[in-house]
PDB file of C-alpha atoms and ligand atoms in Angstrom:
ATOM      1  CA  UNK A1269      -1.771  39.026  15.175  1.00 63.00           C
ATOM      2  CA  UNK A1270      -3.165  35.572  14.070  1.00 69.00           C
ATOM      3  CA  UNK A1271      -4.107  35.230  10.537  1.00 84.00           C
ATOM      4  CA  UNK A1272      -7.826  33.489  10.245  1.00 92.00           C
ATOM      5  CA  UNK A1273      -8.046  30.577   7.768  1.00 96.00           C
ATOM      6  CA  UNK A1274     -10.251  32.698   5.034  1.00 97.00           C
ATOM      7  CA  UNK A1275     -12.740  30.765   3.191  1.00 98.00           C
ATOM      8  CA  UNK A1276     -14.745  31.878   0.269  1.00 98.00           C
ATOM      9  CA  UNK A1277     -18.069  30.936   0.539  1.00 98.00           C
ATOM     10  CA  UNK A1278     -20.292  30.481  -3.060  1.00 98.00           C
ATOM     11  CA  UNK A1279     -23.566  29.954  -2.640  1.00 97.00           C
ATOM     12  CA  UNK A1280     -26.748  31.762  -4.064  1.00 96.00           C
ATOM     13  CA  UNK A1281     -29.086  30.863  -1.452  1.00 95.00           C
ATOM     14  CA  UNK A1282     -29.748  33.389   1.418  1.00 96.00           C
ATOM     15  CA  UNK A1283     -30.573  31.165   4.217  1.00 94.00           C
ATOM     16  CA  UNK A1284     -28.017  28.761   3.012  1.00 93.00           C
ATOM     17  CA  UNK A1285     -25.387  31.541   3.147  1.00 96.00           C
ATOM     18  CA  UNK A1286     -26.575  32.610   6.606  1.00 97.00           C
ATOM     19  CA  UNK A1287     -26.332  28.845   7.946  1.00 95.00           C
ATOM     20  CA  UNK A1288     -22.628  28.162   7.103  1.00 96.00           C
ATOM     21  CA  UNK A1289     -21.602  31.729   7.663  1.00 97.00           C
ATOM     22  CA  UNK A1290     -22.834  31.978  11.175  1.00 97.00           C
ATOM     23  CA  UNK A1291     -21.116  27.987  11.594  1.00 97.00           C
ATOM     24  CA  UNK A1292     -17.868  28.966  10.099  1.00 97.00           C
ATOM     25  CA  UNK A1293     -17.246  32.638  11.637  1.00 97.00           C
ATOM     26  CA  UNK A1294     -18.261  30.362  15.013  1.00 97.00           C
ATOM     27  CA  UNK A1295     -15.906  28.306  14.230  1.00 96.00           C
ATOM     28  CA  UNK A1296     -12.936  31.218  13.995  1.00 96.00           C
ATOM     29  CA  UNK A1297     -12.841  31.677  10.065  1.00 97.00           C
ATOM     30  CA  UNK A1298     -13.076  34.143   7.953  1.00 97.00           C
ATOM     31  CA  UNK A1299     -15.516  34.400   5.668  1.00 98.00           C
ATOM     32  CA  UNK A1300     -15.779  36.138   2.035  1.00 98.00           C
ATOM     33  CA  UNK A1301     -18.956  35.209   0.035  1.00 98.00           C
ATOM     34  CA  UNK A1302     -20.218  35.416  -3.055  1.00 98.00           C
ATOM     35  CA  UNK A1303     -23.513  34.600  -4.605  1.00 98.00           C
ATOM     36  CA  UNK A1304     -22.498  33.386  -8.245  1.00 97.00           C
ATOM     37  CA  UNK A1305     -19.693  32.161 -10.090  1.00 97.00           C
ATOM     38  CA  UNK A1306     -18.383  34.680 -11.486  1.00 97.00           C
ATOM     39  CA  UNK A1307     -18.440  37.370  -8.893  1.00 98.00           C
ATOM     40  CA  UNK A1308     -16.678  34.595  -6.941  1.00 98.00           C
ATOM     41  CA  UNK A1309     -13.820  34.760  -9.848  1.00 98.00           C
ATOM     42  CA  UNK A1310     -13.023  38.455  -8.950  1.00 97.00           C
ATOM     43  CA  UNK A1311     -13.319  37.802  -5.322  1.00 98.00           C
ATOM     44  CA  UNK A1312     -11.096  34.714  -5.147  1.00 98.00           C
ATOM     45  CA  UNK A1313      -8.267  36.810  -7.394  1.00 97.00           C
ATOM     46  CA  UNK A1314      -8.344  40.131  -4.612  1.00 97.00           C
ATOM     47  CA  UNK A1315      -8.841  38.221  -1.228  1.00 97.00           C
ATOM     48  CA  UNK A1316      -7.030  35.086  -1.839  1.00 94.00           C
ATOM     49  CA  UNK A1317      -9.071  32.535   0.362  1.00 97.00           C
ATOM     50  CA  UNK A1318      -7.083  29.707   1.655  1.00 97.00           C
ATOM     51  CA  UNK A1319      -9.885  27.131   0.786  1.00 97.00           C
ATOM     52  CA  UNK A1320     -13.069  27.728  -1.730  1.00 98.00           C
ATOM     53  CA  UNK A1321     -16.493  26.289  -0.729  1.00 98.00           C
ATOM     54  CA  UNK A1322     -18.682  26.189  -3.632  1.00 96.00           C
ATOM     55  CA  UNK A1323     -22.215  25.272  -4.768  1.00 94.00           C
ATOM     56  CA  UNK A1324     -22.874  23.607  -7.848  1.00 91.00           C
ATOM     57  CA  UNK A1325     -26.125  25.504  -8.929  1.00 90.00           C
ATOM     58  CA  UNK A1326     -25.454  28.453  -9.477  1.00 94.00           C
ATOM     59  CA  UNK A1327     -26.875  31.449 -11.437  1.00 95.00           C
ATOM     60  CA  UNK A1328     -24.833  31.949 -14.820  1.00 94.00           C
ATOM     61  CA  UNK A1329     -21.946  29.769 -14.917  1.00 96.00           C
ATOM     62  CA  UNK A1330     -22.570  26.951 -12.288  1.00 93.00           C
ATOM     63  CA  UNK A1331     -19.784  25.948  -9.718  1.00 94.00           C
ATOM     64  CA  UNK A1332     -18.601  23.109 -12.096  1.00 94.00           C
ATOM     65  CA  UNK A1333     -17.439  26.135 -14.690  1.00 96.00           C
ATOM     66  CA  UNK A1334     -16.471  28.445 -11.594  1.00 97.00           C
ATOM     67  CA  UNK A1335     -13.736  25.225 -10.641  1.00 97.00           C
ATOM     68  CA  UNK A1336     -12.684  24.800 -13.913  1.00 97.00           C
ATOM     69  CA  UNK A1337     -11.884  28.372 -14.702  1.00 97.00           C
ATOM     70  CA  UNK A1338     -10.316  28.399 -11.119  1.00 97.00           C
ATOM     71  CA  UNK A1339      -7.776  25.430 -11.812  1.00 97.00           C
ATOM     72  CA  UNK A1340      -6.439  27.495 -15.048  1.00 97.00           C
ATOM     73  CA  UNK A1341      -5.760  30.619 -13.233  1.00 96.00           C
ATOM     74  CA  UNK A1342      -1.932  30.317 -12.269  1.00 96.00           C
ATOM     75  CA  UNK A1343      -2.464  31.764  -8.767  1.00 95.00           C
ATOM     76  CA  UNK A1344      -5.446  30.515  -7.610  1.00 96.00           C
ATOM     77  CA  UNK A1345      -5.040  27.042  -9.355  1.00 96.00           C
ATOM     78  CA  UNK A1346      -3.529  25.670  -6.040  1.00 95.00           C
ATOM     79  CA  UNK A1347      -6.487  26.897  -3.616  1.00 97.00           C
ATOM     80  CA  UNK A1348      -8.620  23.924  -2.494  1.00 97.00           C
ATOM     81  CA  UNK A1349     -12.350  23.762  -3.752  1.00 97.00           C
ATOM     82  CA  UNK A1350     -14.710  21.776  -1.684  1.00 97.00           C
ATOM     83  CA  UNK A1351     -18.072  21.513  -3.642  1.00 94.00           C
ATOM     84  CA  UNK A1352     -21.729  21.664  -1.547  1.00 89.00           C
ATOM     85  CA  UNK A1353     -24.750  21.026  -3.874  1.00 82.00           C
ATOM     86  CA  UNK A1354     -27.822  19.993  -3.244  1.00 77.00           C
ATOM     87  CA  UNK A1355     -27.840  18.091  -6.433  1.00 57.00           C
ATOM     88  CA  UNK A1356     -27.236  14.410  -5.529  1.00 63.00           C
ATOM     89  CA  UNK A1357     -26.652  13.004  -8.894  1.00 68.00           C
ATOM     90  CA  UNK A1358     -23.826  11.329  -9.381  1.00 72.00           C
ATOM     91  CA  UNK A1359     -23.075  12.820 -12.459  1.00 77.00           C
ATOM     92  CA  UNK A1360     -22.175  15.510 -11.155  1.00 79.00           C
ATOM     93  CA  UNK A1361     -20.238  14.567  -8.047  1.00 81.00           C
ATOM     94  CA  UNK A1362     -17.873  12.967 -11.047  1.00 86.00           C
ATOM     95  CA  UNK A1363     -17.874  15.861 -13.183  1.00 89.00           C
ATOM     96  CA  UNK A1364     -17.184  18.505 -10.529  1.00 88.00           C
ATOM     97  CA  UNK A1365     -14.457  15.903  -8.841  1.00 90.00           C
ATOM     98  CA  UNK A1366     -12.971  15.819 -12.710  1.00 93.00           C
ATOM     99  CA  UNK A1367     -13.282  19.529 -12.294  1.00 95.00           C
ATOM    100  CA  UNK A1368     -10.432  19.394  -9.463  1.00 95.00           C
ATOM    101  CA  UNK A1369     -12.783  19.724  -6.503  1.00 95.00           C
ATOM    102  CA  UNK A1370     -11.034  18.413  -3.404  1.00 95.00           C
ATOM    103  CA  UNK A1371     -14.076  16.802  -1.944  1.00 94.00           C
ATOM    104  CA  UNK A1372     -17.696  17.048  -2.752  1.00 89.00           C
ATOM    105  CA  UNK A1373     -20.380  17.699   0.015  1.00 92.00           C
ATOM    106  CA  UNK A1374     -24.224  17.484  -0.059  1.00 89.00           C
ATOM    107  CA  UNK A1375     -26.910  19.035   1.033  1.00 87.00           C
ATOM    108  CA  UNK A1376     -28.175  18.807   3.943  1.00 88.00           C
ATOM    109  CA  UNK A1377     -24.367  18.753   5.696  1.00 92.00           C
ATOM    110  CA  UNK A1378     -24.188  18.240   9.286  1.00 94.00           C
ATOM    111  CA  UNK A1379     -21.671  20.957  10.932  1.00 96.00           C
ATOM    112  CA  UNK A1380     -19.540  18.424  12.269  1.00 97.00           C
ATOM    113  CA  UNK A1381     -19.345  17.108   8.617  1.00 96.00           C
ATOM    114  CA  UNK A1382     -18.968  20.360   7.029  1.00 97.00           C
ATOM    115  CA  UNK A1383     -16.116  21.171   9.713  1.00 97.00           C
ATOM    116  CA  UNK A1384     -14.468  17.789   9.526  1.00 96.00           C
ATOM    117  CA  UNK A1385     -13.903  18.002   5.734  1.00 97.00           C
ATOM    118  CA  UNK A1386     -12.315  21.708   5.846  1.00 97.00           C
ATOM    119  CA  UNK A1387     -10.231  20.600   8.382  1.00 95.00           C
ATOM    120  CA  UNK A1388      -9.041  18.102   6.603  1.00 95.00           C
ATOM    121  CA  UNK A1389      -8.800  19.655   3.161  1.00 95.00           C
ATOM    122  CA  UNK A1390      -6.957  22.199   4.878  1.00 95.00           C
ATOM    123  CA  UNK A1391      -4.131  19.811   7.231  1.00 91.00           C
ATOM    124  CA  UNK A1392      -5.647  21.765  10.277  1.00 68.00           C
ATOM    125  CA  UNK A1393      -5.926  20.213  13.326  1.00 54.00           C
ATOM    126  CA  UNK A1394      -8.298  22.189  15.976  1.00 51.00           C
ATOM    127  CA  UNK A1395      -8.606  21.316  19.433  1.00 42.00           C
ATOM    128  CA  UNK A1396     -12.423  21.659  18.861  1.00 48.00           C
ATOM    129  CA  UNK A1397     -14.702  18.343  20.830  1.00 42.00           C
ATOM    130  CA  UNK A1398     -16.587  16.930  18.300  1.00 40.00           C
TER     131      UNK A1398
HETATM  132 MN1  LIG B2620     -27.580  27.102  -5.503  1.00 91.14          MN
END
Protein backbone atom coordinates (compact mmCIF):
# COMPACT_ATOMS: atom_id res chain seq x y z
CA UNK A 1 0.00 0.00 0.00
CA UNK A 2 1.17 3.62 -0.79
CA UNK A 3 2.14 5.70 2.08
CA UNK A 4 0.35 9.40 1.79
CA UNK A 5 2.71 12.37 2.31
CA UNK A 6 1.15 13.33 5.98
CA UNK A 7 1.04 16.90 6.75
CA UNK A 8 0.22 18.47 10.01
CA UNK A 9 -1.91 21.18 9.65
CA UNK A 10 -1.82 24.19 12.65
CA UNK A 11 -4.19 26.53 12.38
CA UNK A 12 -6.89 27.88 14.89
CA UNK A 13 -9.30 29.10 12.49
CA UNK A 14 -12.30 26.83 11.53
CA UNK A 15 -12.98 27.88 8.08
CA UNK A 16 -9.34 28.26 7.51
CA UNK A 17 -8.82 24.63 8.61
CA UNK A 18 -11.73 23.47 6.43
CA UNK A 19 -10.22 25.38 3.25
CA UNK A 20 -6.73 23.72 3.18
CA UNK A 21 -8.00 20.46 4.52
CA UNK A 22 -10.55 19.86 1.86
CA UNK A 23 -7.42 21.29 -0.83
CA UNK A 24 -4.84 19.03 0.58
CA UNK A 25 -6.88 15.62 1.21
CA UNK A 26 -7.93 16.63 -2.72
CA UNK A 27 -4.79 16.76 -3.44
CA UNK A 28 -3.94 12.94 -2.00
CA UNK A 29 -2.42 13.95 1.52
CA UNK A 30 -2.94 13.18 4.64
CA UNK A 31 -3.93 15.39 6.95
CA UNK A 32 -3.46 15.66 10.95
CA UNK A 33 -4.52 19.06 12.47
CA UNK A 34 -4.26 20.82 15.30
CA UNK A 35 -5.66 24.06 16.52
CA UNK A 36 -2.74 25.48 18.79
CA UNK A 37 0.78 25.13 19.36
CA UNK A 38 1.08 23.06 21.74
CA UNK A 39 -1.43 20.38 21.03
CA UNK A 40 0.47 20.42 17.71
CA UNK A 41 3.77 19.47 19.91
CA UNK A 42 2.12 16.14 21.07
CA UNK A 43 0.68 15.51 17.72
CA UNK A 44 3.83 16.08 15.66
CA UNK A 45 5.86 13.61 18.36
CA UNK A 46 2.94 10.45 17.84
CA UNK A 47 2.09 10.88 14.04
CA UNK A 48 5.29 12.02 12.65
CA UNK A 49 4.11 14.30 9.66
CA UNK A 50 6.48 14.46 6.84
CA UNK A 51 6.05 18.32 6.48
CA UNK A 52 4.43 20.88 9.26
CA UNK A 53 2.16 23.73 8.02
CA UNK A 54 1.80 26.23 10.63
CA UNK A 55 0.09 29.55 11.48
CA UNK A 56 1.75 32.18 13.22
CA UNK A 57 -1.19 33.39 15.51
CA UNK A 58 -1.94 31.16 17.48
CA UNK A 59 -3.68 30.75 20.89
CA UNK A 60 -0.96 30.27 23.76
CA UNK A 61 2.35 29.89 22.34
CA UNK A 62 2.18 31.28 18.70
CA UNK A 63 3.69 29.24 15.70
CA UNK A 64 7.02 31.21 16.03
CA UNK A 65 7.47 29.32 19.70
CA UNK A 66 5.71 26.06 18.25
CA UNK A 67 8.98 26.11 15.42
CA UNK A 68 11.38 26.85 17.80
CA UNK A 69 10.51 24.20 20.30
CA UNK A 70 10.15 21.91 17.15
CA UNK A 71 13.85 22.50 15.85
CA UNK A 72 15.19 21.37 19.51
CA UNK A 73 13.35 18.19 19.61
CA UNK A 74 15.97 15.56 18.22
CA UNK A 75 13.35 13.71 16.14
CA UNK A 76 11.24 16.09 14.83
CA UNK A 77 14.05 18.77 14.36
CA UNK A 78 14.46 17.55 10.69
CA UNK A 79 10.59 17.81 9.66
CA UNK A 80 10.01 20.81 7.35
CA UNK A 81 7.83 23.78 8.73
CA UNK A 82 6.18 25.94 6.19
CA UNK A 83 4.62 28.99 8.05
CA UNK A 84 0.91 30.54 6.79
CA UNK A 85 -0.05 33.75 8.72
CA UNK A 86 -2.10 36.22 7.97
CA UNK A 87 0.21 38.63 9.61
CA UNK A 88 2.13 40.40 6.80
CA UNK A 89 4.72 42.14 8.79
CA UNK A 90 7.89 41.60 7.98
CA UNK A 91 9.01 41.18 11.27
CA UNK A 92 7.77 38.33 11.53
CA UNK A 93 8.38 36.62 8.22
CA UNK A 94 12.24 37.20 9.60
CA UNK A 95 11.69 36.00 12.94
CA UNK A 96 9.74 32.84 12.08
CA UNK A 97 12.38 32.23 8.96
CA UNK A 98 15.19 32.67 11.98
CA UNK A 99 12.91 30.23 13.67
CA UNK A 100 13.91 27.47 10.92
CA UNK A 101 10.72 27.75 8.89
CA UNK A 102 11.37 26.41 5.40
CA UNK A 103 9.28 28.96 3.65
CA UNK A 104 6.78 31.44 4.86
CA UNK A 105 3.26 31.78 3.19
CA UNK A 106 0.51 34.46 3.56
CA UNK A 107 -2.75 34.78 3.79
CA UNK A 108 -4.83 34.74 1.38
CA UNK A 109 -2.69 31.68 -0.54
CA UNK A 110 -3.82 30.66 -3.83
CA UNK A 111 -4.01 26.61 -4.01
CA UNK A 112 -1.70 26.47 -6.73
CA UNK A 113 0.67 28.50 -4.42
CA UNK A 114 -0.01 26.62 -1.38
CA UNK A 115 0.58 23.28 -3.50
CA UNK A 116 3.60 24.55 -5.35
CA UNK A 117 5.53 25.36 -2.13
CA UNK A 118 4.80 21.79 -0.40
CA UNK A 119 5.85 20.29 -3.34
CA UNK A 120 8.76 21.82 -3.34
CA UNK A 121 9.62 21.82 0.35
CA UNK A 122 8.99 18.31 0.08
CA UNK A 123 11.32 17.25 -3.48
CA UNK A 124 7.89 15.86 -4.80
CA UNK A 125 7.17 16.02 -8.15
CA UNK A 126 3.26 15.31 -9.04
CA UNK A 127 2.00 14.89 -12.36
CA UNK A 128 -0.80 17.35 -11.27
CA UNK A 129 -1.67 20.38 -14.46
CA UNK A 130 -1.29 23.44 -12.90
MN1 LIG B 1 -4.54 32.07 13.67
Amino acid sequence: MKKLTRILYVEDNLTYRRIIRSLLTLEGYEILEAGDGLLALSIAERGHPDLILIDIDLPGIDGIECTLRLKKMPELANIPVVALTGAGNVEDRERMLAAGCERYLQKPVTPTELLTTLQQVLGIRTGRVQ
